[in-house]
PDB file of C-alpha atoms and ligand atoms in Angstrom:
ATOM      1  CA  MET A   1      72.682  95.478  95.329  1.00 38.00           C
ATOM      2  CA  ALA A   2      71.779  97.621  92.381  1.00 35.00           C
ATOM      3  CA  SER A   3      73.667 100.618  93.707  1.00 36.00           C
ATOM      4  CA  ARG A   4      76.986  98.848  93.904  1.00 43.00           C
ATOM      5  CA  ALA A   5      79.622 100.132  91.561  1.00 41.00           C
ATOM      6  CA  TRP A   6      80.705  97.287  89.362  1.00 42.00           C
ATOM      7  CA  TRP A   7      83.712  96.554  87.290  1.00 45.00           C
ATOM      8  CA  VAL A   8      83.225  93.248  85.685  1.00 42.00           C
ATOM      9  CA  GLY A   9      86.194  92.605  83.438  1.00 40.00           C
ATOM     10  CA  VAL A  10      85.065  92.473  79.828  1.00 32.00           C
ATOM     11  CA  ALA A  11      87.395  89.681  78.890  1.00 31.00           C
ATOM     12  CA  VAL A  12      89.235  87.018  80.724  1.00 36.00           C
ATOM     13  CA  LEU A  13      92.990  87.250  80.576  1.00 37.00           C
ATOM     14  CA  ALA A  14      94.073  87.111  76.972  1.00 34.00           C
ATOM     15  CA  ALA A  15      96.508  84.327  77.761  1.00 35.00           C
ATOM     16  CA  ALA A  16      93.710  82.103  78.991  1.00 39.00           C
ATOM     17  CA  CYS A  17      91.773  82.548  75.757  1.00 37.00           C
ATOM     18  CA  ARG A  18      94.799  81.772  73.649  1.00 38.00           C
ATOM     19  CA  GLN A  19      95.482  78.592  75.543  1.00 42.00           C
ATOM     20  CA  ASP A  20      91.997  77.183  75.311  1.00 42.00           C
ATOM     21  CA  GLN A  21      89.988  78.308  72.307  1.00 40.00           C
ATOM     22  CA  ARG A  22      87.330  75.662  72.913  1.00 42.00           C
ATOM     23  CA  ALA A  23      86.271  77.021  76.258  1.00 47.00           C
ATOM     24  CA  PRO A  24      85.264  80.653  76.010  1.00 52.00           C
ATOM     25  CA  VAL A  25      84.848  82.030  79.487  1.00 57.00           C
ATOM     26  CA  GLN A  26      81.451  83.274  80.537  1.00 61.00           C
ATOM     27  CA  MET A  27      81.637  86.138  82.943  1.00 62.00           C
ATOM     28  CA  PRO A  28      79.697  85.437  86.127  1.00 63.00           C
ATOM     29  CA  ALA A  29      76.650  87.637  86.600  1.00 66.00           C
ATOM     30  CA  ALA A  30      77.161  90.392  89.155  1.00 61.00           C
ATOM     31  CA  ASP A  31      74.910  88.641  91.634  1.00 65.00           C
ATOM     32  CA  SER A  32      75.993  85.098  90.829  1.00 89.00           C
ATOM     33  CA  ALA A  33      76.325  82.640  93.688  1.00 91.00           C
ATOM     34  CA  THR A  34      80.122  82.663  93.326  1.00 92.00           C
ATOM     35  CA  VAL A  35      80.315  86.439  93.621  1.00 94.00           C
ATOM     36  CA  GLN A  36      78.168  86.218  96.708  1.00 94.00           C
ATOM     37  CA  VAL A  37      80.496  83.630  98.207  1.00 95.00           C
ATOM     38  CA  ALA A  38      83.479  85.931  97.572  1.00 96.00           C
ATOM     39  CA  ARG A  39      81.636  88.875  99.058  1.00 96.00           C
ATOM     40  CA  ALA A  40      80.648  86.901 102.149  1.00 96.00           C
ATOM     41  CA  VAL A  41      84.216  85.730 102.791  1.00 96.00           C
ATOM     42  CA  ALA A  42      85.518  89.288 102.374  1.00 97.00           C
ATOM     43  CA  ASP A  43      82.837  90.511 104.787  1.00 97.00           C
ATOM     44  CA  SER A  44      83.689  87.922 107.396  1.00 95.00           C
ATOM     45  CA  LEU A  45      87.419  88.622 107.283  1.00 95.00           C
ATOM     46  CA  GLY A  46      86.772  92.369 107.504  1.00 95.00           C
ATOM     47  CA  GLU A  47      84.440  91.904 110.447  1.00 95.00           C
ATOM     48  CA  GLU A  48      86.868  89.611 112.201  1.00 94.00           C
ATOM     49  CA  LEU A  49      89.865  91.922 111.836  1.00 95.00           C
ATOM     50  CA  MET A  50      87.922  95.026 112.826  1.00 94.00           C
ATOM     51  CA  GLY A  51      86.370  93.047 115.673  1.00 94.00           C
ATOM     52  CA  LEU A  52      89.904  92.416 116.829  1.00 93.00           C
ATOM     53  CA  LEU A  53      91.265  95.917 116.384  1.00 94.00           C
ATOM     54  CA  ALA A  54      88.435  98.007 117.818  1.00 94.00           C
ATOM     55  CA  PRO A  55      88.188  96.354 121.277  1.00 95.00           C
ATOM     56  CA  ALA A  56      91.974  96.213 121.572  1.00 96.00           C
ATOM     57  CA  ILE A  57      92.168  99.967 120.916  1.00 95.00           C
ATOM     58  CA  GLU A  58      89.433 100.534 123.459  1.00 95.00           C
ATOM     59  CA  ARG A  59      91.152  98.424 126.110  1.00 95.00           C
ATOM     60  CA  GLY A  60      94.768  99.390 125.605  1.00 95.00           C
ATOM     61  CA  GLY A  61      95.023 101.982 122.834  1.00 95.00           C
ATOM     62  CA  PRO A  62      97.332 101.550 119.836  1.00 96.00           C
ATOM     63  CA  ALA A  63     100.041 100.093 122.094  1.00 95.00           C
ATOM     64  CA  LEU A  64      97.942  96.982 122.750  1.00 95.00           C
ATOM     65  CA  ALA A  65      96.189  96.952 119.387  1.00 96.00           C
ATOM     66  CA  ILE A  66      99.372  96.828 117.352  1.00 96.00           C
ATOM     67  CA  GLN A  67     100.587  93.882 119.380  1.00 94.00           C
ATOM     68  CA  VAL A  68      97.302  92.064 118.835  1.00 93.00           C
ATOM     69  CA  CYS A  69      97.339  92.801 115.076  1.00 94.00           C
ATOM     70  CA  ALA A  70     100.933  91.728 114.716  1.00 94.00           C
ATOM     71  CA  ASP A  71     100.274  88.485 116.577  1.00 94.00           C
ATOM     72  CA  SER A  72      97.055  87.400 114.935  1.00 92.00           C
ATOM     73  CA  ALA A  73      96.192  89.109 111.617  1.00 95.00           C
ATOM     74  CA  GLN A  74      97.918  86.428 109.534  1.00 94.00           C
ATOM     75  CA  VAL A  75      96.621  83.428 111.418  1.00 93.00           C
ATOM     76  CA  ARG A  76      93.076  84.783 111.427  1.00 93.00           C
ATOM     77  CA  THR A  77      93.251  85.488 107.699  1.00 95.00           C
ATOM     78  CA  LEU A  78      94.419  81.946 106.971  1.00 93.00           C
ATOM     79  CA  ARG A  79      91.466  80.503 108.875  1.00 92.00           C
ATOM     80  CA  HIS A  80      89.207  81.803 106.103  1.00 91.00           C
ATOM     81  CA  TRP A  81      90.951  79.608 103.510  1.00 91.00           C
ATOM     82  CA  LYS A  82      88.230  76.965 103.239  1.00 89.00           C
ATOM     83  CA  ASN A  83      86.752  74.974 100.354  1.00 87.00           C
ATOM     84  CA  GLY A  84      89.501  76.015  97.974  1.00 90.00           C
ATOM     85  CA  ILE A  85      88.869  79.702  98.666  1.00 95.00           C
ATOM     86  CA  TYR A  86      91.901  81.962  98.839  1.00 95.00           C
ATOM     87  CA  ILE A  87      91.698  85.232 100.737  1.00 97.00           C
ATOM     88  CA  ARG A  88      94.235  87.783 101.872  1.00 97.00           C
ATOM     89  CA  ARG A  89      94.824  91.474 102.204  1.00 97.00           C
ATOM     90  CA  VAL A  90      97.245  92.896  99.667  1.00 98.00           C
ATOM     91  CA  SER A  91      98.822  96.293  99.192  1.00 98.00           C
ATOM     92  CA  ASP A  92     101.388  98.012  96.994  1.00 98.00           C
ATOM     93  CA  ARG A  93     103.053  99.228 100.240  1.00 98.00           C
ATOM     94  CA  VAL A  94     103.059  96.343 102.663  1.00 98.00           C
ATOM     95  CA  ARG A  95     103.798  96.144 106.331  1.00 98.00           C
ATOM     96  CA  ASN A  96     103.898  92.343 106.417  1.00 97.00           C
ATOM     97  CA  VAL A  97     105.744  90.919 103.392  1.00 97.00           C
ATOM     98  CA  ASP A  98     103.260  88.011 103.391  1.00 96.00           C
ATOM     99  CA  ASP A  99     100.727  90.538 102.071  1.00 97.00           C
ATOM    100  CA  THR A 100     102.788  91.247  98.961  1.00 98.00           C
ATOM    101  CA  PRO A 101     100.495  91.004  95.910  1.00 98.00           C
ATOM    102  CA  ASP A 102     101.172  88.485  93.150  1.00 96.00           C
ATOM    103  CA  ALA A 103     101.515  89.711  89.556  1.00 95.00           C
ATOM    104  CA  LEU A 104      97.763  89.722  88.882  1.00 94.00           C
ATOM    105  CA  GLU A 105      96.887  91.410  92.142  1.00 97.00           C
ATOM    106  CA  ARG A 106      99.575  94.006  91.533  1.00 97.00           C
ATOM    107  CA  ARG A 107      98.090  94.840  88.148  1.00 96.00           C
ATOM    108  CA  TRP A 108      94.599  95.200  89.576  1.00 95.00           C
ATOM    109  CA  LEU A 109      95.830  97.257  92.500  1.00 97.00           C
ATOM    110  CA  GLU A 110      97.369  99.644  89.974  1.00 97.00           C
ATOM    111  CA  GLN A 111      94.034  99.875  88.190  1.00 96.00           C
ATOM    112  CA  LEU A 112      92.259 100.522  91.470  1.00 97.00           C
ATOM    113  CA  ALA A 113      94.782 103.243  92.314  1.00 98.00           C
ATOM    114  CA  GLU A 114      94.182 104.909  88.949  1.00 97.00           C
ATOM    115  CA  ALA A 115      90.427 104.734  89.451  1.00 97.00           C
ATOM    116  CA  HIS A 116      90.803 106.142  92.946  1.00 98.00           C
ATOM    117  CA  GLN A 117      92.786 109.074  91.596  1.00 97.00           C
ATOM    118  CA  ALA A 118      90.113 109.673  88.996  1.00 97.00           C
ATOM    119  CA  GLY A 119      87.404 109.545  91.665  1.00 97.00           C
ATOM    120  CA  THR A 120      85.825 106.427  90.178  1.00 97.00           C
ATOM    121  CA  LEU A 121      86.918 103.764  92.674  1.00 97.00           C
ATOM    122  CA  PRO A 122      84.481 100.822  92.522  1.00 95.00           C
ATOM    123  CA  GLU A 123      83.328  99.079  95.674  1.00 95.00           C
ATOM    124  CA  GLU A 124      84.415  95.785  94.236  1.00 95.00           C
ATOM    125  CA  PHE A 125      86.121  94.324  91.197  1.00 93.00           C
ATOM    126  CA  VAL A 126      85.425  90.932  89.663  1.00 93.00           C
ATOM    127  CA  GLU A 127      87.193  88.991  86.935  1.00 91.00           C
ATOM    128  CA  VAL A 128      87.561  85.372  85.881  1.00 90.00           C
ATOM    129  CA  ILE A 129      91.099  84.065  85.840  1.00 89.00           C
ATOM    130  CA  ARG A 130      92.659  80.806  84.771  1.00 85.00           C
ATOM    131  CA  ALA A 131      94.648  79.107  87.487  1.00 80.00           C
ATOM    132  CA  PRO A 132      98.007  77.484  86.672  1.00 81.00           C
ATOM    133  CA  ASP A 133      96.356  74.033  86.740  1.00 85.00           C
ATOM    134  CA  GLY A 134      93.941  75.050  83.955  1.00 83.00           C
ATOM    135  CA  THR A 135      90.867  75.468  86.156  1.00 86.00           C
ATOM    136  CA  TYR A 136      89.003  78.747  86.415  1.00 88.00           C
ATOM    137  CA  GLU A 137      88.630  80.969  89.446  1.00 91.00           C
ATOM    138  CA  LEU A 138      86.660  84.037  90.228  1.00 93.00           C
ATOM    139  CA  GLN A 139      88.956  86.849  91.345  1.00 94.00           C
ATOM    140  CA  TYR A 140      87.279  89.353  93.639  1.00 96.00           C
ATOM    141  CA  LEU A 141      88.916  92.504  94.993  1.00 97.00           C
ATOM    142  CA  ARG A 142      87.489  94.939  97.502  1.00 97.00           C
ATOM    143  CA  PRO A 143      89.398  98.209  97.993  1.00 98.00           C
ATOM    144  CA  ILE A 144      90.458  99.149 101.536  1.00 98.00           C
ATOM    145  CA  LEU A 145      90.470 102.852 102.347  1.00 98.00           C
ATOM    146  CA  VAL A 146      92.197 104.640 105.221  1.00 98.00           C
ATOM    147  CA  ASP A 147      90.031 106.270 107.841  1.00 96.00           C
ATOM    148  CA  ARG A 148      90.849 108.138 111.038  1.00 95.00           C
ATOM    149  CA  ARG A 149      91.214 104.966 113.105  1.00 94.00           C
ATOM    150  CA  CYS A 150      94.092 103.778 110.930  1.00 96.00           C
ATOM    151  CA  LEU A 151      96.379 106.763 111.407  1.00 97.00           C
ATOM    152  CA  ALA A 152      97.797 105.657 114.771  1.00 97.00           C
ATOM    153  CA  CYS A 153      99.663 102.913 112.907  1.00 98.00           C
ATOM    154  CA  HIS A 154      99.564 103.850 109.196  1.00 98.00           C
ATOM    155  CA  GLY A 155      99.701 107.667 109.314  1.00 98.00           C
ATOM    156  CA  ASP A 156     102.673 110.003 109.792  1.00 98.00           C
ATOM    157  CA  PRO A 157     105.312 108.098 111.833  1.00 97.00           C
ATOM    158  CA  ALA A 158     106.218 111.339 113.636  1.00 97.00           C
ATOM    159  CA  THR A 159     102.840 111.116 115.380  1.00 97.00           C
ATOM    160  CA  PHE A 160     103.184 107.459 116.483  1.00 98.00           C
ATOM    161  CA  ILE A 161     103.402 106.627 120.170  1.00 97.00           C
ATOM    162  CA  PRO A 162     106.672 104.961 121.249  1.00 97.00           C
ATOM    163  CA  GLU A 163     105.066 101.513 121.655  1.00 96.00           C
ATOM    164  CA  VAL A 164     103.862 101.551 118.049  1.00 97.00           C
ATOM    165  CA  ARG A 165     107.282 102.619 116.837  1.00 97.00           C
ATOM    166  CA  ALA A 166     108.902  99.865 118.852  1.00 97.00           C
ATOM    167  CA  VAL A 167     106.682  97.120 117.401  1.00 96.00           C
ATOM    168  CA  LEU A 168     107.178  98.433 113.871  1.00 97.00           C
ATOM    169  CA  ALA A 169     110.938  98.551 114.289  1.00 97.00           C
ATOM    170  CA  GLN A 170     111.118  95.115 115.842  1.00 96.00           C
ATOM    171  CA  ARG A 171     108.537  93.139 113.845  1.00 96.00           C
ATOM    172  CA  TYR A 172     108.436  94.988 110.531  1.00 97.00           C
ATOM    173  CA  PRO A 173     111.865  96.440 109.805  1.00 96.00           C
ATOM    174  CA  GLU A 174     110.919  96.853 106.132  1.00 96.00           C
ATOM    175  CA  ASP A 175     107.528  98.440 106.852  1.00 98.00           C
ATOM    176  CA  ARG A 176     106.267 100.531 103.940  1.00 98.00           C
ATOM    177  CA  ALA A 177     102.729 101.009 105.258  1.00 98.00           C
ATOM    178  CA  THR A 178     103.050 104.449 106.828  1.00 98.00           C
ATOM    179  CA  GLY A 179     102.488 107.986 105.576  1.00 98.00           C
ATOM    180  CA  TYR A 180      98.836 107.446 104.654  1.00 98.00           C
ATOM    181  CA  ALA A 181      96.130 110.092 105.026  1.00 98.00           C
ATOM    182  CA  VAL A 182      92.380 109.666 105.504  1.00 98.00           C
ATOM    183  CA  GLY A 183      90.790 108.633 102.199  1.00 98.00           C
ATOM    184  CA  ASP A 184      93.930 107.054 100.736  1.00 98.00           C
ATOM    185  CA  LEU A 185      93.751 103.647  99.115  1.00 98.00           C
ATOM    186  CA  ARG A 186      95.549 101.304 101.498  1.00 98.00           C
ATOM    187  CA  GLY A 187      95.145  98.089  99.490  1.00 98.00           C
ATOM    188  CA  ALA A 188      92.464  95.500  98.868  1.00 98.00           C
ATOM    189  CA  VAL A 189      90.971  92.296 100.123  1.00 98.00           C
ATOM    190  CA  SER A 190      91.678  89.713  97.434  1.00 98.00           C
ATOM    191  CA  VAL A 191      89.497  86.600  97.203  1.00 97.00           C
ATOM    192  CA  ARG A 192      89.677  83.732  94.697  1.00 95.00           C
ATOM    193  CA  VAL A 193      86.836  81.231  94.494  1.00 94.00           C
ATOM    194  CA  PRO A 194      87.091  78.089  92.334  1.00 91.00           C
ATOM    195  CA  LEU A 195      84.565  77.976  89.478  1.00 88.00           C
ATOM    196  CA  PRO A 196      82.941  74.757  88.244  1.00 78.00           C
ATOM    197  CA  PRO A 197      84.924  72.967  85.513  1.00 73.00           C
ATOM    198  CA  ARG A 198      84.135  74.064  81.971  1.00 65.00           C
ATOM    199  CA  PRO A 199      83.263  71.573  79.232  1.00 60.00           C
TER     200      PRO A 199
HETATM  201  C1  LIG B   1      97.083  99.473 116.200  1.00 78.02           C
HETATM  202  C2  LIG B   1      97.812  99.552 114.968  1.00 78.02           C
HETATM  203  C3  LIG B   1      97.027  99.432 113.687  1.00 78.02           C
HETATM  204  C4  LIG B   1      95.899 100.123 113.331  1.00 78.02           C
HETATM  205  C5  LIG B   1      95.121 101.150 114.150  1.00 78.02           C
HETATM  206  C6  LIG B   1      95.592  99.697 111.996  1.00 78.02           C
HETATM  207  N1  LIG B   1      96.509  98.794 111.538  1.00 78.02           N
HETATM  208 FE1  LIG B   1      96.613  97.971 109.705  1.00 78.02          FE
HETATM  209  N2  LIG B   1      98.168  96.847 110.261  1.00 78.02           N
HETATM  210  C7  LIG B   1      98.771  96.866 111.505  1.00 78.02           C
HETATM  211  C8  LIG B   1      99.739  95.806 111.594  1.00 78.02           C
HETATM  212  C9  LIG B   1     100.628  95.491 112.782  1.00 78.02           C
HETATM  213  C10 LIG B   1      99.705  95.137 110.368  1.00 78.02           C
HETATM  214  C11 LIG B   1     100.504  93.921 109.952  1.00 78.02           C
HETATM  215  C12 LIG B   1      99.743  92.668 110.392  1.00 78.02           C
HETATM  216  C13 LIG B   1     100.397  91.378 109.966  1.00 78.02           C
HETATM  217  O1  LIG B   1     101.530  91.131 110.365  1.00 78.02           O
HETATM  218  O2  LIG B   1      99.740  90.625 109.241  1.00 78.02           O
HETATM  219  C14 LIG B   1      98.699  95.815 109.554  1.00 78.02           C
HETATM  220  C15 LIG B   1      98.365  95.423 108.274  1.00 78.02           C
HETATM  221  C16 LIG B   1      97.397  96.006 107.509  1.00 78.02           C
HETATM  222  C17 LIG B   1      97.038  95.602 106.174  1.00 78.02           C
HETATM  223  C18 LIG B   1      97.620  94.436 105.396  1.00 78.02           C
HETATM  224  C19 LIG B   1      98.634  94.873 104.377  1.00 78.02           C
HETATM  225  C20 LIG B   1     100.014  95.067 104.932  1.00 78.02           C
HETATM  226  O3  LIG B   1     100.498  96.191 104.801  1.00 78.02           O
HETATM  227  O4  LIG B   1     100.601  94.105 105.469  1.00 78.02           O
HETATM  228  C21 LIG B   1      96.030  96.421 105.770  1.00 78.02           C
HETATM  229  C22 LIG B   1      95.322  96.393 104.421  1.00 78.02           C
HETATM  230  C23 LIG B   1      95.751  97.329 106.860  1.00 78.02           C
HETATM  231  N3  LIG B   1      96.604  97.061 107.898  1.00 78.02           N
HETATM  232  C24 LIG B   1      94.771  98.286 106.817  1.00 78.02           C
HETATM  233  C25 LIG B   1      94.391  99.020 107.940  1.00 78.02           C
HETATM  234  C26 LIG B   1      93.242  99.909 107.939  1.00 78.02           C
HETATM  235  C27 LIG B   1      92.345 100.203 106.756  1.00 78.02           C
HETATM  236  C28 LIG B   1      93.158 100.417 109.205  1.00 78.02           C
HETATM  237  C29 LIG B   1      92.100 101.348 109.747  1.00 78.02           C
HETATM  238  C30 LIG B   1      90.739 100.902 109.639  1.00 78.02           C
HETATM  239  C31 LIG B   1      94.252  99.850 109.982  1.00 78.02           C
HETATM  240  N4  LIG B   1      94.965  99.005 109.183  1.00 78.02           N
HETATM  241  C32 LIG B   1      94.497 100.144 111.288  1.00 78.02           C
HETATM  242  C33 LIG B   1      98.495  97.756 112.517  1.00 78.02           C
HETATM  243  C34 LIG B   1      97.404  98.597 112.562  1.00 78.02           C
END
């Protein structure tokens, strides 16, 4: 899509270049097949999780929805790990510690937060990274913003219904994912897709 805001990293991680001078990394084109794979996986996870949350809210309000999220968000996310593709939701203030970003994701989340503050948040972020085993991967990040529907469980805890408080206290004693307002950056969907070997 021509209108998409793009941040394609200008250089692969400096460390990767230093380690392998013979294999300069070509950045994938914005519409390359690999980017499209990453985008499609991010779409399908987003649709699945929202397809879980919305009907649960409709049927039983936040009291049911939080139970459903707590029980199945992780397992549903893991089901998208196919063909060497890695996908998860990450945040600098996690509810579930399994969503804690790794060092690279943390750095990019910081960059996204800065861009968000400056009013220049891209819709997606793409970079090529070198995996620990020497192969290359496409790293794709899609920012997640807070909207009105999120506040029942990620807004001001003083406004939470007792059932939401109870689940948070019981299942997420170290929850840091509250206090958000509409429009805040909540985190990102992070996808890594293996790239073909380089000569
Ligand atoms: C009914 C309660 C509820 C609502 C509404 C809700 N969430 Fe969550 N959210 C949760 C729970 C519970 C988890 C932890 C799930 C897990 O254990 O994997 C979570 C986890 C997340 C995570 C993963 C990072 C982390 O902190 O672990 C993101 C990102 C997220 N929510 C974004 C949103 C957004 C955006 C909205 C609004 C569109 C939203 N949530 C609405 C309950 C909710």
